[in-house]
Amino acid sequence: MSEEKFIPHSDYQEYPVEEMRERARSFYEEMKRRRTVREFSDREVPREIIKDCIRAAGTAPNGANKQPWHFAVVSDPDVKKEIRKAAEEEEKEFYERRATDEWLEALAPLGTDADKPFLEEAPYLIAIFSESYGIKENGEKETHYYVKESVGIATGMLITAIHNAGLVSLTHTPSPMGFLNEILDRPENERPFLLLVVGYPKEDVKVPDISKKSLDEITSFI
């Protein structure tokens, strides 16, 4: 058993209640502006911005601090083209054969189909992998805990960081996504969790006219 080590939480900062209210409200207003887009500009984005967004995601709470994630950042045009080709093959199968009528009806307001040009247009694709187990220095397997929950939290923080930086993103989940392991040369203990498309929105981009549920619909206070 390793010895427990604790240090003072000197980074914590408390705010007056009125300032807390203002910070909570202003953060909500900021996040309310976030929208998923499907049309991206090819404008370049400095890599350091992407790095800092991933650094923020890496601070996410996670099971036993195993940090069971890997972020594969793709900007190479040839690799993006290869990913698009593989993804569209799976998407075509989904829209033509696997998806139920109910599922297609639910997707209709979003205007999605099997064609995914954004996978080549956007300056960055971030393939997020979950590590089902770790590998110790001696080659032995290391158990990871609450992997899906941990990677889901980190992904949400990454999306938030990207919005905060002034960029837009799109969560893309072709199924299955095993082709990402092959294209990006990721090991067998990693499973594709989500493909995040990142960049600037195309000029005059439009988004679906949809709304979020109200607080009363999503919350109960006991």
Coordinates of N, CA and C in Angstrom, one line a residue:
M1 N 0.8 -1.2 0.0 CA 0.0 0.0 0.0 C 0.9 1.2 0.0
S2 N 0.6 2.2 -0.9 CA 1.3 3.4 -0.9 C 0.9 4.3 0.2
E3 N 1.8 5.1 0.7 CA 1.4 6.0 1.8 C 0.6 7.2 1.3
E4 N -0.4 7.6 2.1 CA -1.2 8.7 1.7 C -0.4 10.0 1.8
K5 N -0.6 10.9 0.9 CA 0.1 12.2 0.9 C -0.9 13.3 0.7
F6 N -1.0 14.3 1.6 CA -2.0 15.4 1.4 C -1.2 16.7 1.5
I7 N -1.7 17.7 0.8 CA -1.1 19.0 0.9 C -2.2 20.0 1.1
P8 N -2.0 21.2 1.6 CA -3.0 22.2 1.8 C -3.6 22.6 0.5
H9 N -4.9 22.8 0.5 CA -5.6 23.3 -0.8 C -5.5 24.8 -0.9
S10 N -4.3 25.3 -1.1 CA -4.1 26.7 -1.2 C -4.6 27.4 -2.4
D11 N -5.0 26.6 -3.4 CA -5.6 27.3 -4.6 C -7.0 27.6 -4.5
Y12 N -7.7 27.1 -3.5 CA -9.1 27.4 -3.3 C -9.3 28.9 -3.1
Q13 N -10.3 29.5 -3.7 CA -10.6 30.9 -3.5 C -12.1 31.1 -3.3
E14 N -12.5 31.6 -2.1 CA -13.9 31.9 -1.8 C -14.3 33.3 -2.2
Y15 N -15.5 33.4 -2.7 CA -16.0 34.7 -3.1 C -17.2 35.1 -2.2
P16 N -17.4 36.4 -2.0 CA -18.6 36.9 -1.3 C -19.9 36.4 -2.1
V17 N -20.9 36.1 -1.3 CA -22.1 35.5 -1.9 C -22.7 36.3 -3.1
E18 N -22.7 37.6 -3.1 CA -23.2 38.4 -4.2 C -22.3 38.2 -5.4
E19 N -21.0 38.1 -5.2 CA -20.1 37.8 -6.3 C -20.3 36.4 -6.9
M20 N -20.6 35.5 -6.0 CA -20.9 34.1 -6.4 C -22.1 34.0 -7.3
R21 N -23.1 34.8 -6.9 CA -24.3 34.9 -7.7 C -24.0 35.4 -9.1
E22 N -23.2 36.5 -9.1 CA -22.9 37.1 -10.4 C -22.1 36.2 -11.3
R23 N -21.1 35.5 -10.7 CA -20.3 34.6 -11.4 C -21.1 33.4 -12.0
A24 N -22.0 32.9 -11.1 CA -22.8 31.7 -11.6 C -23.7 32.2 -12.7
R25 N -24.3 33.3 -12.6 CA -25.2 33.8 -13.6 C -24.5 34.1 -14.9
S26 N -23.3 34.8 -14.8 CA -22.6 35.2 -16.0 C -22.0 34.0 -16.7
F27 N -21.7 33.0 -16.0 CA -21.2 31.7 -16.6 C -22.3 31.0 -17.4
Y28 N -23.5 31.0 -16.8 CA -24.6 30.5 -17.5 C -24.9 31.2 -18.7
E29 N -24.9 32.5 -18.7 CA -25.1 33.3 -19.9 C -24.1 33.1 -20.9
E30 N -22.8 32.9 -20.5 CA -21.8 32.6 -21.5 C -22.0 31.3 -22.1
M31 N -22.3 30.3 -21.3 CA -22.5 28.9 -21.9 C -23.7 28.8 -22.7
K32 N -24.7 29.6 -22.4 CA -26.0 29.6 -23.2 C -25.7 30.0 -24.7
R33 N -24.6 30.7 -24.9 CA -24.3 31.1 -26.2 C -23.6 30.0 -27.0
R34 N -23.2 29.0 -26.3 CA -22.5 27.9 -27.0 C -23.5 27.1 -27.9
R35 N -23.1 26.9 -29.2 CA -23.9 26.1 -30.1 C -23.0 25.2 -30.9
T36 N -23.5 24.0 -31.1 CA -22.9 23.1 -32.0 C -23.0 23.5 -33.4
V37 N -22.0 23.5 -34.2 CA -22.1 23.9 -35.6 C -21.6 22.7 -36.5
R38 N -22.0 22.7 -37.7 CA -21.6 21.7 -38.6 C -20.9 22.2 -39.9
E39 N -20.7 23.5 -39.9 CA -20.0 24.1 -41.0 C -18.8 25.0 -40.4
F40 N -17.6 24.6 -40.8 CA -16.4 25.2 -40.3 C -15.6 26.0 -41.3
S41 N -15.0 27.1 -40.8 CA -14.0 27.8 -41.6 C -12.7 27.0 -41.7
D42 N -11.9 27.2 -42.7 CA -10.6 26.6 -42.7 C -9.5 27.5 -42.1
R43 N -9.9 28.5 -41.4 CA -9.0 29.4 -40.8 C -8.1 28.7 -39.8
E44 N -6.9 29.0 -39.8 CA -5.9 28.4 -38.9 C -6.2 28.8 -37.4
V45 N -6.0 27.9 -36.5 CA -6.1 28.1 -35.1 C -4.7 27.8 -34.5
P46 N -4.1 28.7 -33.7 CA -2.8 28.4 -33.1 C -2.9 27.2 -32.2
R47 N -1.9 26.3 -32.4 CA -1.9 25.0 -31.7 C -1.9 25.2 -30.2
E48 N -1.2 26.3 -29.7 CA -1.1 26.5 -28.3 C -2.5 26.7 -27.6
I49 N -3.5 27.2 -28.4 CA -4.8 27.4 -27.9 C -5.4 26.0 -27.6
I50 N -5.3 25.1 -28.6 CA -5.8 23.7 -28.4 C -5.1 23.0 -27.3
K51 N -3.8 23.2 -27.1 CA -3.0 22.6 -26.0 C -3.6 23.0 -24.7
D52 N -3.9 24.3 -24.5 CA -4.4 24.8 -23.3 C -5.8 24.3 -23.0
C53 N -6.6 24.2 -24.0 CA -7.9 23.6 -23.8 C -7.8 22.2 -23.4
I54 N -6.9 21.4 -23.9 CA -6.7 20.0 -23.5 C -6.1 20.0 -22.1
R55 N -5.2 20.9 -21.8 CA -4.7 21.0 -20.4 C -5.9 21.2 -19.4
A56 N -6.8 22.0 -19.8 CA -8.0 22.2 -18.9 C -8.8 20.9 -18.7
A57 N -9.0 20.2 -19.8 CA -9.7 18.9 -19.8 C -9.0 17.9 -18.9
G58 N -7.7 18.0 -18.9 CA -6.8 17.1 -18.1 C -6.9 17.3 -16.6
T59 N -7.6 18.4 -16.2 CA -7.8 18.7 -14.8 C -9.1 18.0 -14.3
A60 N -9.8 17.3 -15.1 CA -11.1 16.8 -14.7 C -11.0 15.8 -13.6
P61 N -12.0 15.7 -12.7 CA -12.1 14.7 -11.7 C -12.2 13.3 -12.4
N62 N -11.6 12.3 -11.8 CA -11.7 11.0 -12.4 C -11.4 9.9 -11.4
G63 N -11.8 8.7 -11.8 CA -11.7 7.6 -10.8 C -10.3 7.2 -10.4
A64 N -10.0 7.3 -9.1 CA -8.7 7.0 -8.5 C -7.5 7.7 -9.1
N65 N -7.8 8.9 -9.7 CA -6.8 9.7 -10.4 C -6.0 8.9 -11.4
K66 N -6.6 8.0 -12.1 CA -5.9 7.2 -13.1 C -5.9 8.0 -14.5
Q67 N -6.7 9.0 -14.6 CA -6.8 9.9 -15.8 C -6.8 9.0 -17.1
P68 N -7.9 8.3 -17.2 CA -7.9 7.2 -18.3 C -8.3 7.8 -19.6
W69 N -7.6 8.8 -20.1 CA -8.0 9.4 -21.4 C -6.7 9.7 -22.3
H70 N -7.0 9.8 -23.6 CA -5.9 10.2 -24.5 C -6.6 11.1 -25.5
F71 N -6.0 12.2 -25.9 CA -6.5 13.1 -26.8 C -5.6 13.1 -28.1
A72 N -6.0 12.6 -29.2 CA -5.2 12.6 -30.4 C -5.7 13.7 -31.3
V73 N -4.8 14.7 -31.4 CA -5.1 16.0 -32.1 C -4.7 15.8 -33.6
V74 N -5.6 16.0 -34.5 CA -5.3 15.7 -35.9 C -5.5 17.1 -36.7
S75 N -4.4 17.5 -37.4 CA -4.5 18.6 -38.3 C -4.0 18.3 -39.7
D76 N -3.3 17.2 -39.8 CA -2.8 16.7 -41.1 C -3.9 16.5 -42.1
P77 N -3.9 17.2 -43.2 CA -5.1 17.1 -44.2 C -5.3 15.6 -44.7
D78 N -4.2 14.9 -44.9 CA -4.3 13.6 -45.4 C -5.0 12.6 -44.4
V79 N -4.6 12.8 -43.1 CA -5.2 12.0 -42.1 C -6.7 12.4 -41.9
K80 N -7.0 13.7 -42.0 CA -8.4 14.1 -41.8 C -9.2 13.5 -43.0
K81 N -8.6 13.5 -44.2 CA -9.3 12.9 -45.3 C -9.6 11.4 -45.1
E82 N -8.6 10.7 -44.6 CA -8.8 9.3 -44.3 C -9.9 9.0 -43.2
I83 N -9.9 9.9 -42.2 CA -10.9 9.8 -41.2 C -12.3 10.0 -41.7
R84 N -12.4 11.0 -42.6 CA -13.7 11.3 -43.2 C -14.2 10.1 -44.0
K85 N -13.3 9.6 -44.8 CA -13.7 8.4 -45.7 C -14.2 7.3 -44.8
A86 N -13.5 7.0 -43.8 CA -13.9 5.8 -42.9 C -15.2 6.2 -42.1
A87 N -15.3 7.4 -41.7 CA -16.5 7.8 -40.9 C -17.8 7.8 -41.8
E88 N -17.6 8.3 -43.0 CA -18.8 8.3 -43.9 C -19.2 7.0 -44.3
E89 N -18.4 6.0 -44.4 CA -18.8 4.6 -44.6 C -19.7 4.1 -43.5
E90 N -19.3 4.4 -42.3 CA -20.1 4.0 -41.1 C -21.4 4.7 -41.1
E91 N -21.4 6.0 -41.4 CA -22.6 6.8 -41.3 C -23.6 6.4 -42.4
K92 N -23.0 6.1 -43.6 CA -23.9 5.7 -44.7 C -24.7 4.4 -44.2
E93 N -24.0 3.5 -43.6 CA -24.6 2.2 -43.1 C -25.6 2.6 -42.1
F94 N -25.3 3.5 -41.2 CA -26.3 3.9 -40.2 C -27.6 4.5 -40.8
Y95 N -27.4 5.5 -41.6 CA -28.6 6.2 -42.2 C -29.4 5.3 -43.1
E96 N -28.8 4.4 -43.8 CA -29.5 3.5 -44.8 C -30.0 2.2 -44.2
R97 N -29.3 1.7 -43.1 CA -29.7 0.4 -42.6 C -29.9 0.3 -41.1
R98 N -29.0 0.9 -40.3 CA -29.1 0.6 -38.9 C -30.1 1.5 -38.1
A99 N -30.3 2.7 -38.5 CA -31.1 3.6 -37.8 C -32.6 3.3 -37.9
T100 N -33.3 3.4 -36.8 CA -34.8 3.1 -36.9 C -35.4 4.4 -37.4
D101 N -36.7 4.3 -37.8 CA -37.5 5.4 -38.3 C -37.6 6.4 -37.2
E102 N -37.8 6.0 -35.9 CA -37.9 6.9 -34.8 C -36.6 7.7 -34.6
W103 N -35.5 7.0 -34.8 CA -34.2 7.7 -34.6 C -34.0 8.8 -35.7
L104 N -34.3 8.4 -36.9 CA -34.1 9.3 -38.0 C -35.1 10.5 -37.9
E105 N -36.3 10.3 -37.4 CA -37.2 11.3 -37.1 C -36.7 12.3 -36.1
A106 N -36.0 11.8 -35.0 CA -35.4 12.6 -34.0 C -34.3 13.5 -34.5
L107 N -33.6 12.9 -35.5 CA -32.4 13.7 -36.1 C -32.8 14.7 -37.1
A108 N -34.0 14.5 -37.7 CA -34.5 15.4 -38.8 C -34.3 16.9 -38.5
P109 N -34.7 17.4 -37.3 CA -34.6 18.8 -37.1 C -33.1 19.3 -37.1
L110 N -32.2 18.5 -37.0 CA -30.8 18.9 -36.9 C -30.2 18.9 -38.3
G111 N -30.9 18.3 -39.3 CA -30.4 18.4 -40.7 C -29.1 17.6 -40.9
T112 N -29.0 16.5 -40.2 CA -27.8 15.6 -40.4 C -28.0 14.6 -41.5
D113 N -26.9 14.1 -42.1 CA -26.9 13.0 -43.0 C -25.6 12.3 -43.0
A114 N -25.3 11.5 -44.0 CA -24.1 10.7 -44.0 C -22.9 11.5 -44.5
D115 N -23.1 12.6 -45.1 CA -22.0 13.4 -45.6 C -21.4 14.3 -44.5
K116 N -20.1 14.2 -44.3 CA -19.4 14.8 -43.2 C -18.2 15.7 -43.7
P117 N -18.5 16.7 -44.5 CA -17.4 17.5 -45.0 C -16.6 18.2 -43.9
F118 N -17.2 18.5 -42.8 CA -16.5 19.2 -41.7 C -15.3 18.4 -41.2
L119 N -15.3 17.1 -41.4 CA -14.1 16.4 -41.0 C -12.8 16.7 -41.7
E120 N -13.0 17.4 -42.9 CA -11.8 17.9 -43.6 C -11.7 19.4 -43.5
E121 N -12.8 20.1 -43.4 CA -12.8 21.5 -43.4 C -12.2 22.1 -42.2
A122 N -12.6 21.6 -41.0 CA -12.1 22.2 -39.7 C -10.6 22.0 -39.6
P123 N -10.0 23.0 -38.9 CA -8.5 22.9 -38.8 C -8.1 21.7 -37.8
Y124 N -9.0 21.3 -36.9 CA -8.6 20.3 -35.9 C -9.7 19.3 -35.7
L125 N -9.3 18.0 -35.6 CA -10.1 17.0 -35.1 C -9.4 16.5 -33.9
I126 N -10.2 16.3 -32.8 CA -9.6 15.8 -31.6 C -10.3 14.4 -31.3
A127 N -9.6 13.3 -31.5 CA -10.1 12.0 -31.2 C -9.9 11.7 -29.7
I128 N -11.0 11.5 -29.0 CA -10.8 11.3 -27.6 C -11.0 9.8 -27.3
F129 N -10.0 9.2 -26.7 CA -9.9 7.8 -26.4 C -10.1 7.6 -24.9
S130 N -10.8 6.5 -24.5 CA -10.8 6.1 -23.1 C -9.9 4.9 -23.0
E131 N -9.1 4.9 -21.9 CA -8.2 3.8 -21.6 C -8.9 2.8 -20.7
S132 N -9.3 1.7 -21.3 CA -10.0 0.7 -20.5 C -9.2 0.1 -19.4
Y133 N -7.9 0.1 -19.6 CA -6.9 -0.2 -18.5 C -5.6 0.4 -18.9
G134 N -4.7 0.6 -17.9 CA -3.4 1.2 -18.1 C -2.3 0.1 -18.2
I135 N -1.2 0.5 -18.6 CA 0.0 -0.4 -18.8 C 1.1 0.1 -17.9
K136 N 1.5 -0.7 -16.9 CA 2.6 -0.3 -16.0 C 3.9 -0.4 -16.7
E137 N 4.9 0.2 -16.1 CA 6.3 0.2 -16.7 C 6.8 -1.2 -17.0
N138 N 6.3 -2.2 -16.1 CA 6.8 -3.6 -16.3 C 5.9 -4.3 -17.2
G139 N 5.0 -3.7 -17.9 CA 4.1 -4.3 -18.9 C 2.8 -4.9 -18.3
E140 N 2.7 -4.9 -17.0 CA 1.4 -5.4 -16.4 C 0.3 -4.5 -16.6
K141 N -0.9 -5.1 -16.6 CA -2.1 -4.2 -16.8 C -2.4 -3.6 -15.5
E142 N -3.0 -2.3 -15.5 CA -3.4 -1.6 -14.4 C -4.8 -1.2 -14.5
T143 N -5.6 -1.6 -13.5 CA -7.1 -1.4 -13.5 C -7.4 0.1 -13.5
H144 N -8.3 0.5 -14.3 CA -8.9 1.9 -14.3 C -10.3 1.8 -13.8
Y145 N -10.7 2.9 -13.2 CA -12.0 2.9 -12.5 C -12.9 4.0 -13.1
Y146 N -14.2 3.7 -13.2 CA -15.2 4.7 -13.7 C -14.7 5.4 -15.0
V147 N -14.3 4.6 -15.9 CA -13.6 5.1 -17.1 C -14.6 6.0 -17.9
K148 N -15.8 5.5 -18.2 CA -16.7 6.3 -19.0 C -17.1 7.6 -18.4
E149 N -17.4 7.5 -17.1 CA -17.7 8.7 -16.3 C -16.6 9.7 -16.4
S150 N -15.3 9.3 -16.1 CA -14.2 10.1 -16.1 C -13.9 10.8 -17.5
V151 N -14.0 10.0 -18.5 CA -13.7 10.6 -19.9 C -14.9 11.5 -20.3
G152 N -16.1 11.2 -19.9 CA -17.2 12.0 -20.2 C -17.1 13.4 -19.5
I153 N -16.7 13.4 -18.3 CA -16.5 14.7 -17.6 C -15.4 15.5 -18.3
A154 N -14.2 14.8 -18.6 CA -13.1 15.5 -19.3 C -13.5 16.1 -20.6
T155 N -14.4 15.3 -21.3 CA -14.8 15.8 -22.6 C -15.7 17.0 -22.5
G156 N -16.6 17.0 -21.5 CA -17.4 18.2 -21.3 C -16.6 19.4 -20.9
M157 N -15.5 19.2 -20.1 CA -14.7 20.3 -19.8 C -13.9 20.8 -21.0
L158 N -13.5 19.9 -21.9 CA -12.8 20.3 -23.1 C -13.7 21.1 -24.0
I159 N -15.0 20.7 -24.2 CA -16.0 21.5 -25.0 C -16.2 22.9 -24.4
T160 N -16.2 22.9 -23.1 CA -16.4 24.2 -22.4 C -15.2 25.1 -22.6
A161 N -14.0 24.5 -22.5 CA -12.7 25.3 -22.7 C -12.6 25.8 -24.1
I162 N -13.1 25.0 -25.1 CA -13.0 25.4 -26.5 C -14.0 26.6 -26.7
H163 N -15.2 26.5 -26.2 CA -16.1 27.7 -26.3 C -15.5 28.9 -25.6
N164 N -15.0 28.7 -24.4 CA -14.4 29.8 -23.7 C -13.3 30.5 -24.4
A165 N -12.6 29.8 -25.3 CA -11.5 30.3 -26.0 C -11.9 31.1 -27.3
G166 N -13.2 31.0 -27.6 CA -13.8 31.7 -28.8 C -13.9 30.8 -30.0
L167 N -13.8 29.5 -29.8 CA -13.9 28.6 -31.0 C -15.3 27.8 -30.9
V168 N -15.6 27.0 -31.9 CA -16.8 26.2 -31.8 C -16.4 24.8 -32.0
S169 N -17.3 23.9 -31.7 CA -17.0 22.4 -31.8 C -18.2 21.7 -32.2
L170 N -18.0 20.4 -32.6 CA -19.1 19.5 -33.0 C -18.7 18.1 -32.4
T171 N -19.6 17.5 -31.7 CA -19.3 16.1 -31.2 C -19.8 15.2 -32.3
H172 N -18.9 14.3 -32.7 CA -19.2 13.4 -33.8 C -19.0 12.0 -33.3
T173 N -19.9 11.1 -33.5 CA -19.8 9.8 -33.0 C -20.3 8.7 -34.0
P174 N -19.5 8.6 -35.1 CA -19.8 7.5 -36.0 C -19.7 6.1 -35.3
S175 N -20.5 5.2 -35.6 CA -20.5 3.9 -34.8 C -20.5 2.8 -35.8
P176 N -19.5 1.8 -35.6 CA -18.5 1.8 -34.6 C -17.3 2.8 -35.1
M177 N -16.4 3.1 -34.1 CA -15.3 4.0 -34.4 C -14.0 3.3 -34.3
G178 N -13.9 2.0 -34.4 CA -12.7 1.3 -34.3 C -11.6 1.7 -35.3
F179 N -12.1 2.3 -36.4 CA -11.2 2.8 -37.5 C -10.2 3.8 -37.0
L180 N -10.6 4.5 -35.9 CA -9.7 5.6 -35.4 C -8.5 5.0 -34.7
N181 N -8.6 3.8 -34.1 CA -7.4 3.1 -33.6 C -6.4 2.8 -34.7
E182 N -6.9 2.4 -35.8 CA -6.0 2.0 -36.9 C -5.4 3.2 -37.5
I183 N -6.2 4.2 -37.9 CA -5.7 5.4 -38.5 C -4.7 6.1 -37.7
L184 N -5.0 6.3 -36.4 CA -4.2 7.1 -35.5 C -3.2 6.3 -34.7
D185 N -3.1 5.0 -35.0 CA -2.1 4.1 -34.4 C -2.2 4.1 -32.8
R186 N -3.4 3.9 -32.3 CA -3.6 3.9 -30.9 C -3.7 2.4 -30.4
P187 N -3.2 2.1 -29.2 CA -3.1 0.8 -28.7 C -4.4 0.1 -28.4
E188 N -4.5 -1.2 -28.2 CA -5.7 -1.9 -28.0 C -6.4 -1.6 -26.7
N189 N -5.7 -1.0 -25.7 CA -6.4 -0.7 -24.4 C -7.1 0.6 -24.5
E190 N -7.1 1.3 -25.6 CA -7.8 2.6 -25.8 C -9.0 2.3 -26.8
R191 N -10.1 2.9 -26.4 CA -11.3 2.8 -27.2 C -11.8 4.2 -27.6
P192 N -12.1 4.4 -28.8 CA -12.6 5.7 -29.2 C -13.9 6.1 -28.5
F193 N -13.9 7.3 -27.9 CA -15.0 7.7 -27.1 C -15.8 8.7 -27.9
L194 N -15.1 9.6 -28.6 CA -15.8 10.7 -29.3 C -14.8 11.4 -30.2
L195 N -15.3 11.9 -31.3 CA -14.5 12.7 -32.2 C -15.0 14.1 -32.2
L196 N -14.1 15.0 -31.7 CA -14.5 16.4 -31.5 C -13.9 17.3 -32.7
V197 N -14.8 17.9 -33.4 CA -14.4 18.8 -34.5 C -14.3 20.2 -34.0
V198 N -13.1 20.9 -34.2 CA -12.9 22.2 -33.6 C -12.3 23.2 -34.6
G199 N -12.8 24.4 -34.5 CA -12.3 25.5 -35.3 C -13.2 26.8 -35.2
Y200 N -13.1 27.6 -36.2 CA -14.0 28.8 -36.3 C -15.2 28.4 -37.1
P201 N -16.4 29.0 -36.8 CA -17.5 28.7 -37.6 C -17.4 29.3 -39.0
K202 N -18.0 28.7 -40.0 CA -18.0 29.3 -41.3 C -18.8 30.6 -41.3
E203 N -18.4 31.6 -42.1 CA -19.1 32.9 -42.1 C -20.6 32.7 -42.4
D204 N -21.4 33.4 -41.6 CA -22.9 33.3 -41.8 C -23.4 31.9 -41.6
V205 N -22.8 31.1 -40.7 CA -23.2 29.7 -40.5 C -24.6 29.8 -39.8
K206 N -25.4 28.8 -40.0 CA -26.7 28.8 -39.4 C -26.8 27.5 -38.5
V207 N -27.6 27.6 -37.5 CA -27.8 26.5 -36.5 C -29.2 26.2 -36.4
P208 N -29.6 24.9 -36.0 CA -31.0 24.6 -35.8 C -31.7 25.5 -34.8
D209 N -33.0 25.8 -35.1 CA -33.8 26.6 -34.2 C -34.4 25.7 -33.1
I210 N -33.6 25.4 -32.1 CA -34.0 24.5 -31.1 C -33.7 25.2 -29.7
S211 N -34.3 24.6 -28.7 CA -34.1 25.2 -27.3 C -33.8 24.1 -26.3
K212 N -33.3 24.5 -25.2 CA -33.0 23.6 -24.1 C -34.2 23.5 -23.1
K213 N -34.3 22.5 -22.4 CA -35.3 22.3 -21.4 C -35.1 23.4 -20.3
S214 N -36.2 23.7 -19.7 CA -36.2 24.7 -18.6 C -35.6 24.1 -17.3
L215 N -35.2 25.0 -16.4 CA -34.7 24.5 -15.1 C -35.7 23.6 -14.4
D216 N -37.0 23.9 -14.4 CA -38.0 23.1 -13.7 C -38.0 21.7 -14.3
E217 N -37.8 21.6 -15.6 CA -37.9 20.3 -16.3 C -36.7 19.4 -16.0
I218 N -35.5 19.9 -15.7 CA -34.3 19.1 -15.5 C -33.9 19.0 -14.0
T219 N -34.6 19.7 -13.1 CA -34.1 19.8 -11.7 C -35.2 19.5 -10.7
S220 N -34.8 18.9 -9.6 CA -35.6 18.7 -8.5 C -34.8 19.1 -7.2
F221 N -35.4 19.8 -6.3 CA -34.7 20.2 -5.1 C -35.5 19.4 -3.9
I222 N -34.7 18.6 -3.2 CA -35.3 17.8 -2.2 C -35.1 18.4 -0.8

